[in-house]
C-alpha positions as a printed NumPy array, in Angstrom:
array([[-25.643, 147.679, 158.128],
       [-21.975, 147.418, 159.142],
       [-20.904, 144.467, 161.268],
       [-19.176, 145.311, 164.535],
       [-15.812, 143.778, 165.345],
       [-15.757, 141.581, 168.382],
       [-13.649, 142.766, 171.289],
       [-12.411, 139.301, 172.188],
       [ -8.713, 138.745, 172.727],
       [ -6.832, 135.683, 171.693],
       [ -6.207, 133.362, 174.589],
       [ -2.654, 132.236, 175.241],
       [ -1.647, 128.623, 175.549],
       [ -1.335, 127.332, 179.131],
       [  2.485, 127.588, 179.198],
       [  2.984, 131.094, 177.842],
       [  3.663, 133.969, 180.189],
       [  2.075, 137.377, 179.845],
       [  4.534, 140.065, 178.743],
       [  4.936, 142.887, 181.273],
       [  5.   , 146.48 , 180.101],
       [  8.238, 148.303, 180.704],
       [  7.845, 151.156, 183.195],
       [  8.674, 154.626, 181.997],
       [  9.299, 156.941, 184.93 ],
       [  8.889, 160.676, 184.508],
       [  7.992, 163.795, 186.435],
       [  5.246, 164.788, 183.979],
       [  2.32 , 164.227, 186.354],
       [  3.983, 166.4  , 189.012],
       [  4.892, 169.102, 186.483],
       [  1.266, 169.129, 185.343],
       [  0.016, 169.461, 188.956],
       [  2.294, 172.466, 189.512],
       [  1.107, 173.991, 186.225],
       [ -2.498, 173.585, 187.43 ],
       [ -1.634, 175.436, 190.677],
       [ -0.108, 178.349, 188.745],
       [ -2.383, 178.532, 185.656],
       [ -5.61 , 176.519, 185.833],
       [ -6.586, 176.831, 182.165],
       [ -3.134, 176.562, 180.583],
       [ -1.962, 173.362, 178.889],
       [  1.451, 172.047, 177.874],
       [  2.547, 170.301, 174.686],
       [  4.227, 166.903, 174.65 ],
       [  7.519, 168.39 , 173.453],
       [  7.453, 171.041, 176.186],
       [  6.7  , 168.367, 178.772],
       [  9.719, 166.354, 177.574],
       [ 11.92 , 169.457, 177.914],
       [ 10.595, 170.151, 181.423],
       [ 11.094, 166.496, 182.382],
       [ 14.715, 166.616, 181.179],
       [ 15.251, 169.835, 183.129],
       [ 13.908, 168.316, 186.361],
       [ 15.981, 165.127, 185.915],
       [ 19.134, 167.17 , 185.246],
       [ 18.56 , 169.395, 188.287],
       [ 17.879, 166.35 , 190.461],
       [ 21.102, 164.687, 189.268],
       [ 23.138, 167.826, 189.963],
       [ 21.745, 168.272, 193.477],
       [ 22.028, 164.568, 194.342],
       [ 25.6  , 164.425, 193.01 ],
       [ 26.644, 167.491, 194.986],
       [ 24.977, 166.152, 198.155],
       [ 26.781, 162.836, 197.685],
       [ 30.116, 164.624, 197.346],
       [ 29.39 , 166.615, 200.518],
       [ 28.79 , 163.353, 202.395],
       [ 32.027, 161.967, 201.029],
       [ 34.034, 165.075, 202.004],
       [ 32.626, 165.05 , 205.536],
       [ 33.072, 161.258, 205.864],
       [ 29.371, 160.644, 206.493],
       [ 27.457, 157.56 , 205.424],
       [ 23.99 , 159.106, 205.563],
       [ 22.598, 161.679, 203.177],
       [ 20.425, 163.969, 205.32 ],
       [ 18.312, 167.043, 204.651],
       [ 21.264, 169.184, 205.713],
       [ 23.415, 167.89 , 202.83 ],
       [ 20.531, 168.386, 200.399],
       [ 20.038, 171.957, 201.631],
       [ 23.741, 172.76 , 201.236],
       [ 23.783, 171.161, 197.781],
       [ 20.791, 173.278, 196.736],
       [ 22.611, 176.398, 197.912],
       [ 25.67 , 175.413, 195.863],
       [ 23.881, 174.288, 192.682],
       [ 21.082, 176.838, 192.297],
       [ 21.897, 180.514, 191.702],
       [ 21.043, 183.432, 194.033],
       [ 17.398, 184.105, 194.771],
       [ 16.31 , 180.744, 193.356],
       [ 18.321, 178.868, 195.985],
       [ 16.795, 180.962, 198.783],
       [ 13.266, 180.153, 197.602],
       [ 14.133, 176.473, 197.115],
       [ 15.596, 176.225, 200.639],
       [ 12.529, 177.858, 202.204],
       [ 10.13 , 175.586, 200.256],
       [ 12.214, 172.527, 201.154],
       [ 12.249, 173.476, 204.84 ],
       [  8.474, 173.96 , 204.727],
       [  8.007, 170.536, 203.087],
       [ 10.241, 168.75 , 205.618],
       [  8.432, 170.442, 208.515],
       [  5.065, 169.381, 207.082],
       [  6.304, 165.809, 206.511],
       [  7.712, 165.395, 210.034],
       [  4.547, 166.838, 211.559],
       [  6.204, 169.765, 213.305],
       [  4.745, 173.231, 213.94 ],
       [  1.048, 172.39 , 213.652]])
């Protein structure tokens, strides 16, 4: 018969602080939710998820940077949905920008509670 290892942890002395885990932010959970909406049975590898995460971060940075520049050019202090929409039109090509603008408008309308 093999002896089982005990699952007890070592207790720290009364002056030591517990080390906090560093937070790693990513879009992977959201990417996975979108994948589930499109293909229910399809999975994604870790490497592919890292590539998709980098793509989303890069696109976000481009749009946010462009929106910030638009605010600066127009001497505005507030970044509104209008600047984001214009930035999307400038950053994304052709048909993709049209779809992104329509989805963004739909999301903002849903969030503000309009057109029930």
